[in-house]
C-alpha positions as CSV (number, residue, x, y, z in Angstrom):
1,M,-26.5,-28.3,214.5
2,G,-23.5,-30.2,213.2
3,R,-19.8,-29.2,212.8
4,Q,-17.9,-29.1,209.4
5,L,-14.9,-31.4,209.4
6,V,-13.0,-30.6,206.5
7,I,-9.8,-32.9,205.4
8,F,-7.0,-31.5,202.7
9,L,-5.0,-34.0,201.2
10,D,-2.3,-32.6,198.9
11,G,-1.1,-33.4,195.6
12,T,2.1,-35.5,194.7
13,G,5.2,-34.1,195.9
14,N,3.5,-31.0,197.1
15,R,3.4,-29.4,200.7
16,F,3.2,-26.3,202.4
17,S,5.5,-23.8,200.8
18,H,5.6,-20.3,198.7
19,K,4.3,-22.1,195.5
20,P,0.4,-23.0,196.9
21,T,-2.1,-25.7,195.7
22,N,-5.4,-24.9,195.6
23,V,-6.0,-27.5,198.3
24,I,-3.7,-25.2,200.7
25,R,-5.6,-21.8,199.3
26,L,-9.1,-23.7,200.1
27,L,-7.9,-24.3,203.3
28,R,-6.7,-20.9,203.6
29,S,-10.0,-19.3,202.9
30,L,-11.6,-21.8,205.9
31,P,-12.8,-19.4,209.0
32,K,-10.2,-19.9,211.6
33,E,-10.8,-20.3,215.6
34,R,-14.1,-21.5,215.1
35,E,-15.5,-24.8,216.7
36,D,-18.0,-25.7,214.5
37,V,-15.2,-26.1,211.9
38,L,-12.6,-28.6,212.5
39,T,-9.7,-29.1,209.6
40,Y,-7.4,-31.6,209.1
41,Y,-4.4,-31.0,206.2
42,D,-1.6,-33.5,204.9
43,Q,1.1,-33.4,202.9
44,G,1.0,-35.1,199.6
45,V,2.3,-38.6,198.6
46,G,6.3,-39.0,198.2
47,T,6.6,-36.2,200.4
48,F,7.1,-37.7,203.8
49,G,10.6,-38.6,205.0
50,V,12.7,-38.9,208.0
51,K,12.0,-36.6,210.4
52,E,14.9,-36.0,212.0
53,T,17.2,-34.9,208.8
54,L,19.5,-32.1,209.1
55,F,19.5,-31.1,205.7
56,E,16.8,-31.4,202.6
57,W,18.4,-33.7,200.6
58,Q,18.4,-36.3,203.2
59,K,14.6,-36.7,202.7
60,L,15.3,-37.5,198.8
61,P,15.5,-41.5,199.1
62,S,12.0,-41.7,201.1
63,R,10.2,-39.2,198.5
64,I,11.5,-41.3,195.5
65,C,10.0,-44.1,196.9
66,G,6.7,-42.3,197.6
67,L,6.5,-41.2,194.6
68,A,7.9,-44.3,192.8
69,F,5.8,-47.3,194.8
70,G,3.3,-45.1,196.1
71,W,4.6,-45.3,199.4
72,G,2.7,-43.0,202.1
73,L,-1.0,-43.5,200.3
74,K,-2.1,-45.6,203.4
75,R,-0.1,-43.6,205.5
76,N,-2.3,-40.3,204.0
77,V,-5.5,-42.0,204.4
78,E,-4.7,-43.4,208.0
79,G,-3.7,-39.9,209.3
80,A,-7.2,-38.7,208.0
81,Y,-9.3,-41.6,209.3
82,H,-7.8,-41.1,212.5
83,F,-9.0,-37.6,212.7
84,L,-12.5,-38.6,211.9
85,A,-12.5,-41.6,214.2
86,E,-11.6,-39.1,217.0
87,N,-13.4,-36.4,216.0
88,Y,-16.8,-37.2,214.3
89,R,-20.1,-36.7,216.2
90,Q,-23.3,-37.4,215.0
91,G,-25.0,-35.1,212.9
92,D,-21.1,-33.6,211.6
93,E,-20.8,-32.8,208.0
94,I,-17.5,-34.4,206.5
95,Y,-15.8,-32.6,203.5
96,L,-12.9,-34.1,201.8
97,F,-10.3,-32.3,199.6
98,G,-7.7,-33.3,197.4
99,F,-5.6,-32.8,194.5
100,S,-3.6,-35.4,192.1
101,R,-2.8,-38.6,194.3
102,G,-4.1,-36.8,197.1
103,A,-7.2,-36.5,195.6
104,Y,-7.2,-40.6,195.0
105,A,-6.2,-40.4,198.8
106,A,-9.6,-38.8,199.5
107,R,-11.6,-41.1,197.4
108,A,-10.2,-44.1,198.9
109,L,-10.7,-42.4,202.4
110,A,-14.1,-42.3,201.4
111,A,-14.1,-45.8,200.3
112,L,-13.2,-47.0,203.5
113,I,-15.6,-45.0,205.2
114,H,-18.4,-46.6,203.0
115,T,-17.1,-50.1,203.5
116,A,-15.9,-49.6,207.3
117,G,-17.9,-47.0,208.6
118,I,-15.9,-44.7,210.8
119,V,-14.9,-46.3,214.3
120,E,-15.0,-44.6,217.7
121,G,-11.8,-43.0,218.7
122,Y,-10.9,-45.4,221.0
123,Q,-11.2,-48.1,218.5
124,A,-9.2,-46.1,215.7
125,H,-6.0,-49.1,216.2
126,L,-8.6,-51.0,213.9
127,F,-7.8,-49.0,210.8
128,D,-4.7,-51.6,209.6
129,Y,-7.6,-54.1,209.7
130,A,-10.0,-52.0,208.1
131,W,-7.7,-50.9,205.4
132,A,-6.4,-54.6,204.7
133,M,-10.3,-55.7,204.0
134,L,-10.7,-52.9,201.5
135,L,-7.8,-54.3,199.8
136,A,-8.2,-58.0,200.3
137,R,-9.4,-59.9,197.1
138,T,-11.1,-63.2,197.2
139,G,-12.3,-66.3,195.2
140,E,-11.7,-66.8,191.4
141,N,-13.2,-63.2,190.2
142,H,-10.3,-61.5,193.0
143,T,-13.3,-59.5,194.8
144,P,-13.4,-58.3,198.0
145,D,-15.4,-59.9,201.0
146,F,-18.1,-57.6,200.7
147,K,-19.9,-59.9,203.7
148,L,-16.8,-59.5,205.9
149,Q,-16.8,-55.8,205.5
150,A,-20.7,-55.2,206.4
151,R,-20.1,-57.1,209.7
152,F,-16.9,-55.2,210.7
153,K,-18.9,-52.0,209.7
154,S,-22.1,-53.4,211.8
155,T,-19.9,-54.4,214.8
156,F,-17.2,-51.3,215.1
157,G,-18.4,-48.4,213.0
158,R,-20.7,-45.8,212.4
159,R,-22.8,-45.6,209.2
160,V,-21.3,-42.2,207.8
161,N,-22.2,-40.1,204.3
162,V,-19.2,-37.7,203.1
163,H,-21.1,-34.6,202.1
164,F,-19.2,-33.3,199.6
165,L,-15.8,-34.6,197.7
166,G,-13.6,-31.9,195.9
167,L,-10.9,-33.2,193.7
168,F,-8.3,-31.6,191.7
169,D,-7.4,-33.7,188.7
170,T,-7.6,-37.0,190.8
171,V,-4.8,-39.5,189.0
172,K,-5.3,-43.4,189.9
173,S,-1.8,-44.9,189.8
174,V,-0.3,-44.3,193.0
175,G,3.3,-45.1,192.0
176,W,5.5,-44.8,189.0
177,I,6.7,-48.1,188.7
178,Y,4.0,-50.2,190.9
179,D,0.7,-49.7,190.6
180,P,-1.0,-51.3,193.9
181,V,-4.3,-52.8,193.4
182,I,-7.6,-50.9,192.4
183,I,-9.5,-49.9,195.1
184,P,-13.0,-50.4,195.2
185,Y,-15.5,-47.9,195.5
186,T,-12.9,-45.1,194.5
187,A,-14.9,-44.3,190.8
188,N,-18.3,-44.7,192.2
189,N,-19.5,-44.5,196.1
190,P,-22.9,-44.6,197.3
191,A,-21.9,-42.8,200.6
192,V,-20.9,-39.8,198.9
193,E,-23.4,-37.0,198.2
194,I,-21.8,-34.4,196.1
195,V,-18.5,-34.7,194.1
196,R,-16.9,-32.0,191.8
197,H,-13.7,-33.0,190.1
198,A,-11.7,-30.4,188.0
199,V,-10.0,-31.9,185.3
200,S,-7.1,-31.2,183.1
201,I,-7.7,-30.8,179.1
202,D,-3.7,-30.5,178.3
203,E,-1.8,-32.9,180.5
204,R,0.1,-35.9,178.3
205,R,2.1,-37.4,180.6
206,C,1.1,-41.2,180.8
207,F,1.5,-41.4,184.6
208,F,-0.7,-38.6,185.0
209,R,-3.9,-40.0,182.7
210,Q,-7.4,-38.8,184.9
211,H,-9.4,-41.0,186.8
212,L,-13.1,-40.1,186.2
213,W,-16.0,-41.1,188.4
214,R,-17.8,-43.5,186.7
215,K,-21.7,-42.7,186.4
216,N,-24.6,-45.2,186.4
217,D,-28.1,-45.3,186.0
218,D,-28.4,-46.2,190.1
219,M,-26.3,-43.0,191.0
220,K,-28.0,-40.7,193.6
221,T,-24.6,-38.7,193.6
222,D,-24.5,-35.0,192.7
223,L,-21.7,-35.3,190.3
224,K,-20.0,-32.5,188.0
225,E,-16.7,-33.1,186.3
226,V,-15.4,-30.3,184.6
227,W,-12.5,-29.6,182.5
228,F,-10.2,-27.0,182.7
229,A,-7.4,-25.5,180.6
230,G,-4.1,-26.3,181.9
231,V,-2.0,-29.3,182.7
232,H,-2.2,-31.1,185.8
233,S,-0.6,-28.3,188.0
234,D,-2.4,-25.9,186.1
235,V,-5.6,-27.0,187.4
236,G,-4.6,-28.1,191.1
237,G,-2.1,-25.4,191.6
238,G,1.8,-25.7,192.4
239,Y,3.4,-23.1,190.4
240,P,4.8,-20.0,191.9
241,P,1.7,-17.4,192.2
242,P,2.7,-15.2,189.2
243,Q,2.4,-18.3,186.9
244,S,-0.9,-19.3,188.7
245,Q,-3.9,-17.7,186.6
246,L,-5.5,-21.0,185.3
247,A,-5.0,-22.8,188.9
248,L,-6.9,-19.6,190.2
249,T,-9.9,-20.5,187.8
250,T,-10.3,-23.4,189.3
251,F,-9.9,-22.8,192.8
252,R,-12.7,-20.5,192.4
253,W,-15.1,-22.7,190.7
254,M,-14.5,-25.4,193.6
255,L,-14.7,-22.8,196.3
256,G,-18.5,-21.3,195.1
257,E,-19.0,-25.4,194.7
258,A,-18.2,-25.7,197.8
259,W,-19.8,-22.6,199.4
260,R,-23.2,-23.6,197.5
261,A,-23.1,-27.3,199.2
262,G,-23.0,-25.8,202.8
263,L,-19.0,-25.4,203.5
264,S,-18.3,-22.3,206.1
265,I,-16.1,-19.6,204.0
266,D,-13.9,-16.3,205.1
267,F,-14.4,-14.6,202.0
268,S,-11.9,-11.9,202.9
269,R,-9.6,-14.6,203.3
270,A,-10.6,-16.2,200.1
271,K,-9.9,-12.8,198.5
272,K,-6.6,-12.3,199.2
273,E,-5.7,-16.1,197.8
274,L,-7.5,-14.2,194.4
275,S,-5.8,-10.8,194.8
276,I,-2.6,-11.9,192.5
277,R,-2.7,-9.6,189.4
278,M,-2.0,-11.4,186.0
279,R,-1.5,-9.8,182.5
280,G,-1.9,-11.1,179.2
281,F,-3.0,-14.7,178.2
282,P,-2.7,-17.5,181.5
283,A,0.4,-19.8,180.8
284,I,0.1,-22.9,180.0
285,H,2.8,-24.9,181.5
286,D,4.8,-28.3,179.8
287,S,4.5,-30.9,182.2
288,M,6.6,-33.1,180.1
289,L,10.1,-32.0,181.0
290,L,13.3,-34.5,180.6
291,G,12.7,-36.4,183.5
292,W,9.2,-37.3,182.6
293,K,9.9,-38.0,178.9
294,F,12.2,-40.5,180.5
295,A,9.5,-42.0,183.4
296,E,7.2,-42.6,179.8
297,W,9.6,-45.6,179.3
298,L,9.5,-46.7,182.5
299,P,8.0,-50.3,183.0
300,R,4.8,-50.3,185.2
301,L,2.3,-53.0,186.4
302,V,-1.4,-52.4,185.6
303,W,-4.8,-54.2,186.2
304,T,-6.3,-55.8,182.8
305,G,-9.7,-55.5,183.9
306,E,-11.0,-58.9,182.1
307,D,-8.9,-61.5,183.4
308,H,-8.2,-59.6,186.8
309,Q,-4.4,-60.1,185.5
310,R,-1.7,-57.5,186.3
311,E,0.1,-57.0,183.2
312,L,3.6,-55.0,182.3
313,K,3.4,-52.2,180.1
314,I,5.7,-49.1,179.4
315,G,3.9,-45.7,180.3
316,A,1.6,-44.6,177.1
317,M,4.2,-43.8,174.2
318,P,4.2,-45.4,171.5
319,P,7.6,-46.3,170.1
320,F,9.5,-43.1,168.9
321,G,6.1,-41.4,169.1
322,Q,4.7,-38.8,171.1
323,P,2.6,-38.1,174.3
324,V,-1.0,-38.4,173.6
325,P,-3.3,-36.0,175.0
326,R,-6.2,-36.9,177.4
327,P,-9.2,-38.5,176.0
328,M,-12.1,-36.8,176.4
329,T,-15.2,-39.0,175.5
330,G,-18.6,-39.3,176.5
331,V,-20.9,-36.1,177.4
332,I,-17.9,-33.6,178.1
333,S,-18.4,-30.2,180.4
334,V,-16.2,-28.1,179.9
335,H,-15.6,-24.4,182.0
336,E,-16.5,-21.0,180.1
337,S,-13.0,-20.2,181.0
338,V,-12.0,-23.0,178.3
339,V,-13.8,-20.9,175.5
340,N,-13.0,-17.6,176.5
341,L,-9.4,-18.4,176.4
342,M,-9.8,-20.2,172.9
343,N,-12.0,-16.3,171.8
344,A,-9.0,-14.6,173.2
345,N,-6.3,-16.7,172.1
346,P,-6.2,-18.3,168.5
347,D,-3.6,-20.4,169.4
348,Y,-5.0,-22.2,172.1
349,R,-6.8,-25.1,170.5
350,P,-6.9,-28.4,172.0
351,S,-6.6,-31.4,169.9
352,N,-8.8,-33.6,172.0
353,L,-11.4,-31.1,172.8
354,P,-14.7,-33.0,171.1
355,R,-16.6,-30.7,168.6
356,Y,-19.7,-31.0,171.1
357,Y,-19.3,-30.2,175.0
358,S,-21.7,-28.6,177.4
359,I,-20.3,-25.0,179.3
360,E,-20.3,-24.8,183.0
361,G,-20.0,-21.8,184.2
362,D,-18.9,-20.3,188.5
363,D,-21.7,-20.2,190.7
364,P,-23.7,-17.2,190.4
365,G,-23.8,-16.4,193.7
366,I,-20.4,-16.4,194.5
367,A,-19.3,-13.3,192.3
368,S,-21.0,-10.9,194.6
369,L,-19.1,-12.2,197.5
370,L,-15.6,-12.3,195.8
């Protein structure tokens, strides 16, 4: 019987604190002191700083650089990859969870597992080379060197699938100002068996646009992308517990999906995460605070896709206009809690919600356990 290697990558600016994200809630819901469940946690992009600092403000410059330029993405992926290289054995199952840019880091890690495999622990120093191959672009079309990646994988890597990829509101940009090259296999990855993605309906910030999984006819991945009420951190967590009713809804859904996929859950610990008592309608926060209104006007390099060039864009706000809601196009699946909220609160009517959509509920088997 294989073990479960479970990796948790937190969101932008998030770390272990009194305002837990759903990544932390999931981590705390797993059984402790079991040899068959190994966990790894890393704080979010923009939280790392100089370790030898006396005051919190001394870490501020490195946090700003992490948030503005995406510094730290490689470090987040590298730490998790080293954990897998040192601990993976044949037959183990890999579970990856992430929030915000931590969700993108989890997808980047899964992409690296697909292109390079998982090297043995004594070869973990090859990470830099494998990462460089993942990001490299060659030829007129600026495409990765897939042949070189395949040779590296056959020489050094172990062919491994990611069993479960649990995502809370993935955002693709890993920096406010500079957006690095798009990482292949982060929107569709044949090495990922199950994807569960909770997406925010009400987030409006242009630097937090959703990054959905791309579907195609050949895809064998078991995919559910479900839209939830609330802004970015209403979906992924990070507000004080009394303001976290919406985040607990997405946590409960993800917990059920991961449990159905085989993840070991300590339900006595999970119940504690859900024990917060709420009154009235769930509060949808306003993430467009003063600093983020300013950030809407910051220039940002993005890839155009058609001619493989980077184009300078200024946010997503039209001049003197208002931030626009996220587009909800195609076949949309909405969590039942959204419908319940609209029925209970006549003031909640998302303007971007399409006329037709399917309704997704929690796993029915988990209700009796919580």
